[in-house]
Amino acid sequence: MKRLFSFMAAGTIAMTMFTPPAFAAENSTISKQEQQKMINVAHRGASGHAPENTMAAFQKGFEMKADYIEIDVQMTEDGELIIIHDTTVDRTTNGTGQVSDFTLEEIRQLDAGSWFSEEYAGEKIPTFEEVLDAFRGKAGILIELKAPELYPGMEEKVAEALKERNMDQTNNGKIIIQSFNHESMKKSKELLPQIPHGVLAGVTWADVTDEQLAEFATYADYFNPNMNIVTEELVDRVHEVDMEIYPYTSRSQEEANRLFAMNVDGIITDYTEHVYYHPVKNN
């Protein structure tokens, strides 16, 4: 099993340092041994607490001791890598239009924080390089290539940015690359053979076969599905082909507990505090 032992050790230290007040009273029912096994991924940063895919959200995720921050990479009209989830800027900025129609200079003029709260007015859409430089060595980074079919050459640009920073050298648990576009992951794995890769799977993959999982395992280390299709049987089958499973996206304590009970390896969540506390398992 491809376990990230060294990074999980860091997560162990983090979990003992952070005690969210809302759950402190319940801590007597928690198994610390079980807490320490769960990889905590801050979805688009700590997006339950700050505007998603901004430096503020990533910093919040880091401060809350997430093992990874998850980021969505796209490209501007002039070929620069930026961090935003939707293929339009409409939902999370004060602009309108396709991401690919903006130059980097234009997209940096947008306000990516006011939609969340006035506290974050003026937050900018960050570049991929900014996030790498700010958080390498501090937290793991789960990089999602968002709609790479719209951005020819994205895989090469991501690989180049990582190589320039010597972040492609070892499979040390600090970087994972994933996408819903599985062909893109094959290409990325060829460019970055030492970096773990993952395939994202929506609800249409509820009936994924053993043969499909075995095929994914030839180039991916993770099968990361929509949490609504996760069952104990699926988790077992993913583990049988030597992959790990990080379901997305947990937004409540109950959802986190349900995933934890099914023996997943990590949880992608908007609320990182939910992943630290779980009922003791029966097994």
PDB file of C-alpha atoms in Angstrom:
ATOM      1  CA  MET A   1       0.000   0.000   0.000  1.00  0.00           C
ATOM      2  CA  LYS A   2       1.332   3.383  -0.945  1.00  0.00           C
ATOM      3  CA  ARG A   3       1.202   5.122   2.399  1.00  0.00           C
ATOM      4  CA  LEU A   4       2.605   8.580   3.031  1.00  0.00           C
ATOM      5  CA  PHE A   5       4.217   7.690   6.347  1.00  0.00           C
ATOM      6  CA  SER A   6       6.548  10.642   6.609  1.00  0.00           C
ATOM      7  CA  PHE A   7       3.855  13.165   5.880  1.00  0.00           C
ATOM      8  CA  MET A   8       1.339  11.452   8.106  1.00  0.00           C
ATOM      9  CA  ALA A   9       3.818  11.854  10.935  1.00  0.00           C
ATOM     10  CA  ALA A  10       3.736  15.577  10.335  1.00  0.00           C
ATOM     11  CA  GLY A  11      -0.051  15.390  10.369  1.00  0.00           C
ATOM     12  CA  THR A  12       0.153  13.678  13.740  1.00  0.00           C
ATOM     13  CA  ILE A  13       2.007  16.649  15.195  1.00  0.00           C
ATOM     14  CA  ALA A  14      -0.457  19.025  13.588  1.00  0.00           C
ATOM     15  CA  MET A  15      -3.477  17.264  14.988  1.00  0.00           C
ATOM     16  CA  THR A  16      -2.159  17.449  18.530  1.00  0.00           C
ATOM     17  CA  MET A  17      -1.546  21.176  18.129  1.00  0.00           C
ATOM     18  CA  PHE A  18      -5.005  22.171  16.873  1.00  0.00           C
ATOM     19  CA  THR A  19      -8.088  21.705  19.051  1.00  0.00           C
ATOM     20  CA  PRO A  20     -11.192  23.385  17.630  1.00  0.00           C
ATOM     21  CA  PRO A  21     -13.224  24.739  20.553  1.00  0.00           C
ATOM     22  CA  ALA A  22     -16.530  23.460  19.157  1.00  0.00           C
ATOM     23  CA  PHE A  23     -15.415  19.873  19.637  1.00  0.00           C
ATOM     24  CA  ALA A  24     -13.116  20.116  22.655  1.00  0.00           C
ATOM     25  CA  ALA A  25     -15.847  18.934  24.997  1.00  0.00           C
ATOM     26  CA  GLU A  26     -16.283  15.758  22.956  1.00  0.00           C
ATOM     27  CA  ASN A  27     -12.601  14.896  22.897  1.00  0.00           C
ATOM     28  CA  SER A  28     -12.928  12.276  25.613  1.00  0.00           C
ATOM     29  CA  THR A  29     -14.755   9.996  23.167  1.00  0.00           C
ATOM     30  CA  ILE A  30     -12.053  10.223  20.504  1.00  0.00           C
ATOM     31  CA  SER A  31      -9.310   7.737  19.772  1.00  0.00           C
ATOM     32  CA  LYS A  32      -6.089   9.694  19.162  1.00  0.00           C
ATOM     33  CA  GLN A  33      -4.673   6.675  17.358  1.00  0.00           C
ATOM     34  CA  GLU A  34      -7.531   6.830  14.866  1.00  0.00           C
ATOM     35  CA  GLN A  35      -7.290  10.619  14.507  1.00  0.00           C
ATOM     36  CA  GLN A  36      -3.697  10.304  13.430  1.00  0.00           C
ATOM     37  CA  LYS A  37      -4.477   7.999  10.511  1.00  0.00           C
ATOM     38  CA  MET A  38      -6.659  10.466   8.641  1.00  0.00           C
ATOM     39  CA  ILE A  39      -5.206  12.764   5.979  1.00  0.00           C
ATOM     40  CA  ASN A  40      -6.952  16.127   6.111  1.00  0.00           C
ATOM     41  CA  VAL A  41      -7.291  17.996   2.797  1.00  0.00           C
ATOM     42  CA  ALA A  42      -8.482  21.618   2.863  1.00  0.00           C
ATOM     43  CA  HIS A  43     -10.750  21.846  -0.199  1.00  0.00           C
ATOM     44  CA  ARG A  44      -9.851  24.966  -2.202  1.00  0.00           C
ATOM     45  CA  GLY A  45      -8.172  25.996   1.027  1.00  0.00           C
ATOM     46  CA  ALA A  46     -10.239  26.272   4.177  1.00  0.00           C
ATOM     47  CA  SER A  47     -13.142  27.290   1.985  1.00  0.00           C
ATOM     48  CA  GLY A  48     -15.735  27.043   4.740  1.00  0.00           C
ATOM     49  CA  HIS A  49     -13.956  29.910   6.466  1.00  0.00           C
ATOM     50  CA  ALA A  50     -12.481  32.068   3.672  1.00  0.00           C
ATOM     51  CA  PRO A  51     -13.104  32.650  -0.052  1.00  0.00           C
ATOM     52  CA  GLU A  52     -12.133  29.539  -1.977  1.00  0.00           C
ATOM     53  CA  ASN A  53      -8.914  29.335  -3.979  1.00  0.00           C
ATOM     54  CA  THR A  54      -7.466  32.528  -2.531  1.00  0.00           C
ATOM     55  CA  MET A  55      -4.287  32.996  -0.555  1.00  0.00           C
ATOM     56  CA  ALA A  56      -6.465  33.801   2.454  1.00  0.00           C
ATOM     57  CA  ALA A  57      -8.166  30.392   2.213  1.00  0.00           C
ATOM     58  CA  PHE A  58      -4.865  28.579   1.730  1.00  0.00           C
ATOM     59  CA  GLN A  59      -3.289  30.385   4.677  1.00  0.00           C
ATOM     60  CA  LYS A  60      -6.333  29.543   6.804  1.00  0.00           C
ATOM     61  CA  GLY A  61      -6.026  25.882   5.847  1.00  0.00           C
ATOM     62  CA  PHE A  62      -2.358  25.944   6.805  1.00  0.00           C
ATOM     63  CA  GLU A  63      -3.133  27.618  10.136  1.00  0.00           C
ATOM     64  CA  MET A  64      -5.780  24.994  10.837  1.00  0.00           C
ATOM     65  CA  LYS A  65      -3.123  22.302  10.361  1.00  0.00           C
ATOM     66  CA  ALA A  66      -4.502  20.660   7.211  1.00  0.00           C
ATOM     67  CA  ASP A  67      -2.137  18.071   5.763  1.00  0.00           C
ATOM     68  CA  TYR A  68      -2.847  19.353   2.252  1.00  0.00           C
ATOM     69  CA  ILE A  69      -4.370  22.382   0.635  1.00  0.00           C
ATOM     70  CA  GLU A  70      -6.274  21.539  -2.548  1.00  0.00           C
ATOM     71  CA  ILE A  71      -6.034  23.968  -5.472  1.00  0.00           C
ATOM     72  CA  ASP A  72      -7.667  24.192  -8.933  1.00  0.00           C
ATOM     73  CA  VAL A  73      -5.387  25.158 -11.804  1.00  0.00           C
ATOM     74  CA  GLN A  74      -6.501  26.819 -15.034  1.00  0.00           C
ATOM     75  CA  MET A  75      -4.835  29.019 -17.660  1.00  0.00           C
ATOM     76  CA  THR A  76      -5.277  32.602 -18.780  1.00  0.00           C
ATOM     77  CA  GLU A  77      -5.512  33.784 -22.371  1.00  0.00           C
ATOM     78  CA  ASP A  78      -1.789  34.552 -22.306  1.00  0.00           C
ATOM     79  CA  GLY A  79      -0.895  31.095 -20.997  1.00  0.00           C
ATOM     80  CA  GLU A  80      -0.350  31.816 -17.297  1.00  0.00           C
ATOM     81  CA  LEU A  81      -1.353  29.274 -14.666  1.00  0.00           C
ATOM     82  CA  ILE A  82      -3.883  30.613 -12.157  1.00  0.00           C
ATOM     83  CA  ILE A  83      -5.985  29.210  -9.315  1.00  0.00           C
ATOM     84  CA  ILE A  84      -9.761  29.219  -9.796  1.00  0.00           C
ATOM     85  CA  HIS A  85     -12.403  26.497  -9.781  1.00  0.00           C
ATOM     86  CA  ASP A  86     -15.050  27.470 -12.331  1.00  0.00           C
ATOM     87  CA  THR A  87     -14.235  27.935 -16.009  1.00  0.00           C
ATOM     88  CA  THR A  88     -15.909  31.347 -15.712  1.00  0.00           C
ATOM     89  CA  VAL A  89     -15.108  34.102 -13.223  1.00  0.00           C
ATOM     90  CA  ASP A  90     -18.769  34.904 -12.560  1.00  0.00           C
ATOM     91  CA  ARG A  91     -19.422  33.052  -9.289  1.00  0.00           C
ATOM     92  CA  THR A  92     -16.319  33.943  -7.283  1.00  0.00           C
ATOM     93  CA  THR A  93     -15.319  37.376  -8.563  1.00  0.00           C
ATOM     94  CA  ASN A  94     -16.852  40.710  -9.519  1.00  0.00           C
ATOM     95  CA  GLY A  95     -16.212  39.971 -13.199  1.00  0.00           C
ATOM     96  CA  THR A  96     -17.961  37.982 -15.897  1.00  0.00           C
ATOM     97  CA  GLY A  97     -16.709  35.773 -18.677  1.00  0.00           C
ATOM     98  CA  GLN A  98     -14.567  32.752 -19.430  1.00  0.00           C
ATOM     99  CA  VAL A  99     -11.309  32.374 -17.545  1.00  0.00           C
ATOM    100  CA  SER A 100      -9.532  31.706 -20.835  1.00  0.00           C
ATOM    101  CA  ASP A 101     -10.613  35.087 -22.213  1.00  0.00           C
ATOM    102  CA  PHE A 102      -8.694  37.057 -19.564  1.00  0.00           C
ATOM    103  CA  THR A 103      -5.010  37.889 -19.595  1.00  0.00           C
ATOM    104  CA  LEU A 104      -3.191  37.511 -16.298  1.00  0.00           C
ATOM    105  CA  GLU A 105      -3.078  41.283 -15.883  1.00  0.00           C
ATOM    106  CA  GLU A 106      -6.828  41.499 -16.428  1.00  0.00           C
ATOM    107  CA  ILE A 107      -7.705  38.659 -14.101  1.00  0.00           C
ATOM    108  CA  ARG A 108      -5.544  40.117 -11.345  1.00  0.00           C
ATOM    109  CA  GLN A 109      -7.785  43.193 -11.336  1.00  0.00           C
ATOM    110  CA  LEU A 110     -10.785  41.163 -10.193  1.00  0.00           C
ATOM    111  CA  ASP A 111     -12.023  41.013  -6.609  1.00  0.00           C
ATOM    112  CA  ALA A 112     -12.154  37.355  -5.573  1.00  0.00           C
ATOM    113  CA  GLY A 113     -13.116  37.906  -1.940  1.00  0.00           C
ATOM    114  CA  SER A 114     -16.116  40.229  -1.593  1.00  0.00           C
ATOM    115  CA  TRP A 115     -18.606  37.553  -2.673  1.00  0.00           C
ATOM    116  CA  PHE A 116     -17.682  35.631   0.482  1.00  0.00           C
ATOM    117  CA  SER A 117     -17.659  38.582   2.907  1.00  0.00           C
ATOM    118  CA  GLU A 118     -16.515  42.186   3.049  1.00  0.00           C
ATOM    119  CA  GLU A 119     -13.704  41.050   5.333  1.00  0.00           C
ATOM    120  CA  TYR A 120     -12.035  39.594   2.247  1.00  0.00           C
ATOM    121  CA  ALA A 121     -12.688  42.441  -0.173  1.00  0.00           C
ATOM    122  CA  GLY A 122      -9.803  42.843  -2.573  1.00  0.00           C
ATOM    123  CA  GLU A 123      -8.553  39.241  -2.458  1.00  0.00           C
ATOM    124  CA  LYS A 124      -6.969  38.357  -5.786  1.00  0.00           C
ATOM    125  CA  ILE A 125      -6.945  35.225  -7.927  1.00  0.00           C
ATOM    126  CA  PRO A 126      -3.475  33.840  -7.220  1.00  0.00           C
ATOM    127  CA  THR A 127      -1.063  32.318  -9.691  1.00  0.00           C
ATOM    128  CA  PHE A 128       0.058  28.711  -9.447  1.00  0.00           C
ATOM    129  CA  GLU A 129       3.624  29.818  -8.835  1.00  0.00           C
ATOM    130  CA  GLU A 130       2.559  32.082  -5.960  1.00  0.00           C
ATOM    131  CA  VAL A 131       0.912  29.176  -4.185  1.00  0.00           C
ATOM    132  CA  LEU A 132       3.893  26.891  -4.718  1.00  0.00           C
ATOM    133  CA  ASP A 133       6.313  29.494  -3.406  1.00  0.00           C
ATOM    134  CA  ALA A 134       4.159  30.358  -0.384  1.00  0.00           C
ATOM    135  CA  PHE A 135       3.398  26.824   0.813  1.00  0.00           C
ATOM    136  CA  ARG A 136       6.123  24.466  -0.353  1.00  0.00           C
ATOM    137  CA  GLY A 137       7.736  22.947   2.686  1.00  0.00           C
ATOM    138  CA  LYS A 138       4.828  24.062   4.856  1.00  0.00           C
ATOM    139  CA  ALA A 139       1.876  21.955   3.689  1.00  0.00           C
ATOM    140  CA  GLY A 140       1.169  19.353   1.059  1.00  0.00           C
ATOM    141  CA  ILE A 141      -0.438  20.660  -2.124  1.00  0.00           C
ATOM    142  CA  LEU A 142      -3.110  18.636  -3.923  1.00  0.00           C
ATOM    143  CA  ILE A 143      -3.144  20.087  -7.435  1.00  0.00           C
ATOM    144  CA  GLU A 144      -6.247  19.600  -9.544  1.00  0.00           C
ATOM    145  CA  LEU A 145      -5.900  20.251 -13.261  1.00  0.00           C
ATOM    146  CA  LYS A 146      -9.281  21.795 -13.990  1.00  0.00           C
ATOM    147  CA  ALA A 147     -10.677  21.171 -17.491  1.00  0.00           C
ATOM    148  CA  PRO A 148      -7.239  20.553 -19.042  1.00  0.00           C
ATOM    149  CA  GLU A 149      -8.950  19.773 -22.350  1.00  0.00           C
ATOM    150  CA  LEU A 150      -9.578  23.535 -22.614  1.00  0.00           C
ATOM    151  CA  TYR A 151      -5.937  24.415 -22.039  1.00  0.00           C
ATOM    152  CA  PRO A 152      -3.453  22.696 -24.381  1.00  0.00           C
ATOM    153  CA  GLY A 153      -0.039  22.487 -22.782  1.00  0.00           C
ATOM    154  CA  MET A 154      -1.288  22.783 -19.202  1.00  0.00           C
ATOM    155  CA  GLU A 155       0.398  19.559 -18.103  1.00  0.00           C
ATOM    156  CA  GLU A 156       3.764  20.728 -19.442  1.00  0.00           C
ATOM    157  CA  LYS A 157       3.469  24.125 -17.748  1.00  0.00           C
ATOM    158  CA  VAL A 158       2.594  22.563 -14.399  1.00  0.00           C
ATOM    159  CA  ALA A 159       5.498  20.141 -14.715  1.00  0.00           C
ATOM    160  CA  GLU A 160       7.874  22.972 -15.629  1.00  0.00           C
ATOM    161  CA  ALA A 161       6.853  25.042 -12.588  1.00  0.00           C
ATOM    162  CA  LEU A 162       7.393  22.072 -10.278  1.00  0.00           C
ATOM    163  CA  LYS A 163      10.727  21.146 -11.844  1.00  0.00           C
ATOM    164  CA  GLU A 164      12.000  24.714 -11.567  1.00  0.00           C
ATOM    165  CA  ARG A 165      11.472  24.443  -7.807  1.00  0.00           C
ATOM    166  CA  ASN A 166      12.846  20.901  -7.479  1.00  0.00           C
ATOM    167  CA  MET A 167       9.409  19.765  -6.384  1.00  0.00           C
ATOM    168  CA  ASP A 168       9.372  16.828  -8.782  1.00  0.00           C
ATOM    169  CA  GLN A 169      12.284  14.876  -7.386  1.00  0.00           C
ATOM    170  CA  THR A 170      10.855  12.475  -4.837  1.00  0.00           C
ATOM    171  CA  ASN A 171       7.575  10.883  -3.958  1.00  0.00           C
ATOM    172  CA  ASN A 172       7.584  12.530  -0.537  1.00  0.00           C
ATOM    173  CA  GLY A 173       3.896  13.162  -0.022  1.00  0.00           C
ATOM    174  CA  LYS A 174       4.159  16.900  -0.522  1.00  0.00           C
ATOM    175  CA  ILE A 175       2.602  17.071  -4.015  1.00  0.00           C
ATOM    176  CA  ILE A 176      -0.267  15.121  -5.584  1.00  0.00           C
ATOM    177  CA  ILE A 177      -1.774  15.911  -8.989  1.00  0.00           C
ATOM    178  CA  GLN A 178      -5.339  14.897  -9.859  1.00  0.00           C
ATOM    179  CA  SER A 179      -8.030  15.518 -12.473  1.00  0.00           C
ATOM    180  CA  PHE A 180     -11.385  14.329 -13.759  1.00  0.00           C
ATOM    181  CA  ASN A 181      -9.640  14.123 -17.135  1.00  0.00           C
ATOM    182  CA  HIS A 182      -7.928  10.772 -16.854  1.00  0.00           C
ATOM    183  CA  GLU A 183      -6.052  11.092 -20.133  1.00  0.00           C
ATOM    184  CA  SER A 184      -4.508  14.244 -18.743  1.00  0.00           C
ATOM    185  CA  MET A 185      -3.306  12.263 -15.735  1.00  0.00           C
ATOM    186  CA  LYS A 186      -1.620   9.706 -17.990  1.00  0.00           C
ATOM    187  CA  LYS A 187       0.199  12.541 -19.725  1.00  0.00           C
ATOM    188  CA  SER A 188       1.122  14.255 -16.474  1.00  0.00           C
ATOM    189  CA  LYS A 189       2.438  11.020 -14.992  1.00  0.00           C
ATOM    190  CA  GLU A 190       4.761  10.623 -17.971  1.00  0.00           C
ATOM    191  CA  LEU A 191       6.081  14.147 -17.387  1.00  0.00           C
ATOM    192  CA  LEU A 192       6.330  13.740 -13.608  1.00  0.00           C
ATOM    193  CA  PRO A 193       6.862  10.024 -12.941  1.00  0.00           C
ATOM    194  CA  GLN A 194       7.919  10.508  -9.319  1.00  0.00           C
ATOM    195  CA  ILE A 195       4.872  12.572  -8.354  1.00  0.00           C
ATOM    196  CA  PRO A 196       1.763  10.701  -7.137  1.00  0.00           C
ATOM    197  CA  HIS A 197      -1.299  11.183  -9.339  1.00  0.00           C
ATOM    198  CA  GLY A 198      -4.992  10.671  -8.743  1.00  0.00           C
ATOM    199  CA  VAL A 199      -8.117  10.161 -10.806  1.00  0.00           C
ATOM    200  CA  LEU A 200     -11.193  12.076  -9.736  1.00  0.00           C
ATOM    201  CA  ALA A 201     -14.515  10.324 -10.165  1.00  0.00           C
ATOM    202  CA  GLY A 202     -18.001  11.795 -10.115  1.00  0.00           C
ATOM    203  CA  VAL A 203     -21.246  10.046  -9.287  1.00  0.00           C
ATOM    204  CA  THR A 204     -21.308   8.414 -12.738  1.00  0.00           C
ATOM    205  CA  TRP A 205     -18.472   6.179 -11.531  1.00  0.00           C
ATOM    206  CA  ALA A 206     -20.633   4.510  -8.877  1.00  0.00           C
ATOM    207  CA  ASP A 207     -20.368   1.220 -10.769  1.00  0.00           C
ATOM    208  CA  VAL A 208     -16.622   1.356 -11.386  1.00  0.00           C
ATOM    209  CA  THR A 209     -15.346  -2.136 -12.130  1.00  0.00           C
ATOM    210  CA  ASP A 210     -12.321  -3.966 -10.807  1.00  0.00           C
ATOM    211  CA  GLU A 211     -10.882  -3.837 -14.321  1.00  0.00           C
ATOM    212  CA  GLN A 212     -11.247  -0.050 -14.446  1.00  0.00           C
ATOM    213  CA  LEU A 213      -9.624   0.347 -11.047  1.00  0.00           C
ATOM    214  CA  ALA A 214      -6.752  -1.880 -12.157  1.00  0.00           C
ATOM    215  CA  GLU A 215      -6.300   0.296 -15.246  1.00  0.00           C
ATOM    216  CA  PHE A 216      -6.253   3.465 -13.129  1.00  0.00           C
ATOM    217  CA  ALA A 217      -3.633   1.880 -10.900  1.00  0.00           C
ATOM    218  CA  THR A 218      -1.221   1.637 -13.832  1.00  0.00           C
ATOM    219  CA  TYR A 219      -0.700   5.405 -13.700  1.00  0.00           C
ATOM    220  CA  ALA A 220      -2.492   6.689 -10.590  1.00  0.00           C
ATOM    221  CA  ASP A 221      -1.923   6.319  -6.875  1.00  0.00           C
ATOM    222  CA  TYR A 222      -5.324   7.646  -5.808  1.00  0.00           C
ATOM    223  CA  PHE A 223      -8.943   7.063  -6.735  1.00  0.00           C
ATOM    224  CA  ASN A 224     -10.722  10.133  -5.345  1.00  0.00           C
ATOM    225  CA  PRO A 225     -14.495   9.873  -5.818  1.00  0.00           C
ATOM    226  CA  ASN A 226     -17.563  11.896  -4.954  1.00  0.00           C
ATOM    227  CA  MET A 227     -18.293  10.942  -1.354  1.00  0.00           C
ATOM    228  CA  ASN A 228     -21.842   9.914  -2.261  1.00  0.00           C
ATOM    229  CA  ILE A 229     -20.606   6.818  -4.101  1.00  0.00           C
ATOM    230  CA  VAL A 230     -18.235   5.663  -1.369  1.00  0.00           C
ATOM    231  CA  THR A 231     -18.987   2.347   0.303  1.00  0.00           C
ATOM    232  CA  GLU A 232     -16.846   0.062   2.426  1.00  0.00           C
ATOM    233  CA  GLU A 233     -16.775  -2.348  -0.494  1.00  0.00           C
ATOM    234  CA  LEU A 234     -15.442   0.358  -2.836  1.00  0.00           C
ATOM    235  CA  VAL A 235     -12.771   1.365  -0.330  1.00  0.00           C
ATOM    236  CA  ASP A 236     -11.660  -2.255  -0.044  1.00  0.00           C
ATOM    237  CA  ARG A 237     -11.483  -2.646  -3.815  1.00  0.00           C
ATOM    238  CA  VAL A 238      -9.427   0.526  -4.188  1.00  0.00           C
ATOM    239  CA  HIS A 239      -7.007  -0.734  -1.545  1.00  0.00           C
ATOM    240  CA  GLU A 240      -6.774  -4.112  -3.264  1.00  0.00           C
ATOM    241  CA  VAL A 241      -5.220  -2.486  -6.337  1.00  0.00           C
ATOM    242  CA  ASP A 242      -2.760  -0.579  -4.144  1.00  0.00           C
ATOM    243  CA  MET A 243      -4.379   2.844  -4.448  1.00  0.00           C
ATOM    244  CA  GLU A 244      -5.600   5.186  -1.751  1.00  0.00           C
ATOM    245  CA  ILE A 245      -8.945   6.959  -1.611  1.00  0.00           C
ATOM    246  CA  TYR A 246      -9.644  10.605  -0.672  1.00  0.00           C
ATOM    247  CA  PRO A 247     -13.381  11.278  -1.174  1.00  0.00           C
ATOM    248  CA  TYR A 248     -14.720  14.784  -1.783  1.00  0.00           C
ATOM    249  CA  THR A 249     -16.326  17.027  -0.492  1.00  0.00           C
ATOM    250  CA  SER A 250     -17.255  16.687   3.173  1.00  0.00           C
ATOM    251  CA  ARG A 251     -19.093  19.701   4.602  1.00  0.00           C
ATOM    252  CA  SER A 252     -20.389  18.423   7.942  1.00  0.00           C
ATOM    253  CA  GLN A 253     -19.165  16.482  10.937  1.00  0.00           C
ATOM    254  CA  GLU A 254     -21.625  13.692  10.121  1.00  0.00           C
ATOM    255  CA  GLU A 255     -20.266  13.325   6.594  1.00  0.00           C
ATOM    256  CA  ALA A 256     -16.687  13.226   7.867  1.00  0.00           C
ATOM    257  CA  ASN A 257     -17.578  10.598  10.457  1.00  0.00           C
ATOM    258  CA  ARG A 258     -19.324   8.430   7.858  1.00  0.00           C
ATOM    259  CA  LEU A 259     -16.272   8.500   5.583  1.00  0.00           C
ATOM    260  CA  PHE A 260     -13.922   7.842   8.446  1.00  0.00           C
ATOM    261  CA  ALA A 261     -15.915   4.781   9.465  1.00  0.00           C
ATOM    262  CA  MET A 262     -15.488   3.335   5.966  1.00  0.00           C
ATOM    263  CA  ASN A 263     -11.691   3.361   6.330  1.00  0.00           C
ATOM    264  CA  VAL A 264     -10.901   5.971   3.687  1.00  0.00           C
ATOM    265  CA  ASP A 265      -7.327   7.261   3.657  1.00  0.00           C
ATOM    266  CA  GLY A 266      -8.110  10.965   3.593  1.00  0.00           C
ATOM    267  CA  ILE A 267     -11.033  13.374   3.455  1.00  0.00           C
ATOM    268  CA  ILE A 268     -11.316  16.412   1.190  1.00  0.00           C
ATOM    269  CA  THR A 269     -13.332  18.940   3.168  1.00  0.00           C
ATOM    270  CA  ASP A 270     -14.401  22.580   3.340  1.00  0.00           C
ATOM    271  CA  TYR A 271     -14.148  22.377   7.145  1.00  0.00           C
ATOM    272  CA  THR A 272     -10.822  20.937   8.177  1.00  0.00           C
ATOM    273  CA  GLU A 273     -11.829  20.933  11.850  1.00  0.00           C
ATOM    274  CA  HIS A 274     -14.328  18.133  11.162  1.00  0.00           C
ATOM    275  CA  VAL A 275     -11.594  15.702  10.149  1.00  0.00           C
ATOM    276  CA  TYR A 276      -9.781  15.806  13.466  1.00  0.00           C
ATOM    277  CA  TYR A 277     -12.589  14.324  15.529  1.00  0.00           C
ATOM    278  CA  HIS A 278     -14.297  10.984  15.031  1.00  0.00           C
ATOM    279  CA  PRO A 279     -16.056   8.337  17.092  1.00  0.00           C
ATOM    280  CA  VAL A 280     -13.849   5.419  18.016  1.00  0.00           C
ATOM    281  CA  LYS A 281     -14.119   2.611  15.472  1.00  0.00           C
ATOM    282  CA  ASN A 282     -15.588  -0.710  16.564  1.00  0.00           C
ATOM    283  CA  ASN A 283     -13.025  -2.844  14.742  1.00  0.00           C
TER     284      ASN A 283
END
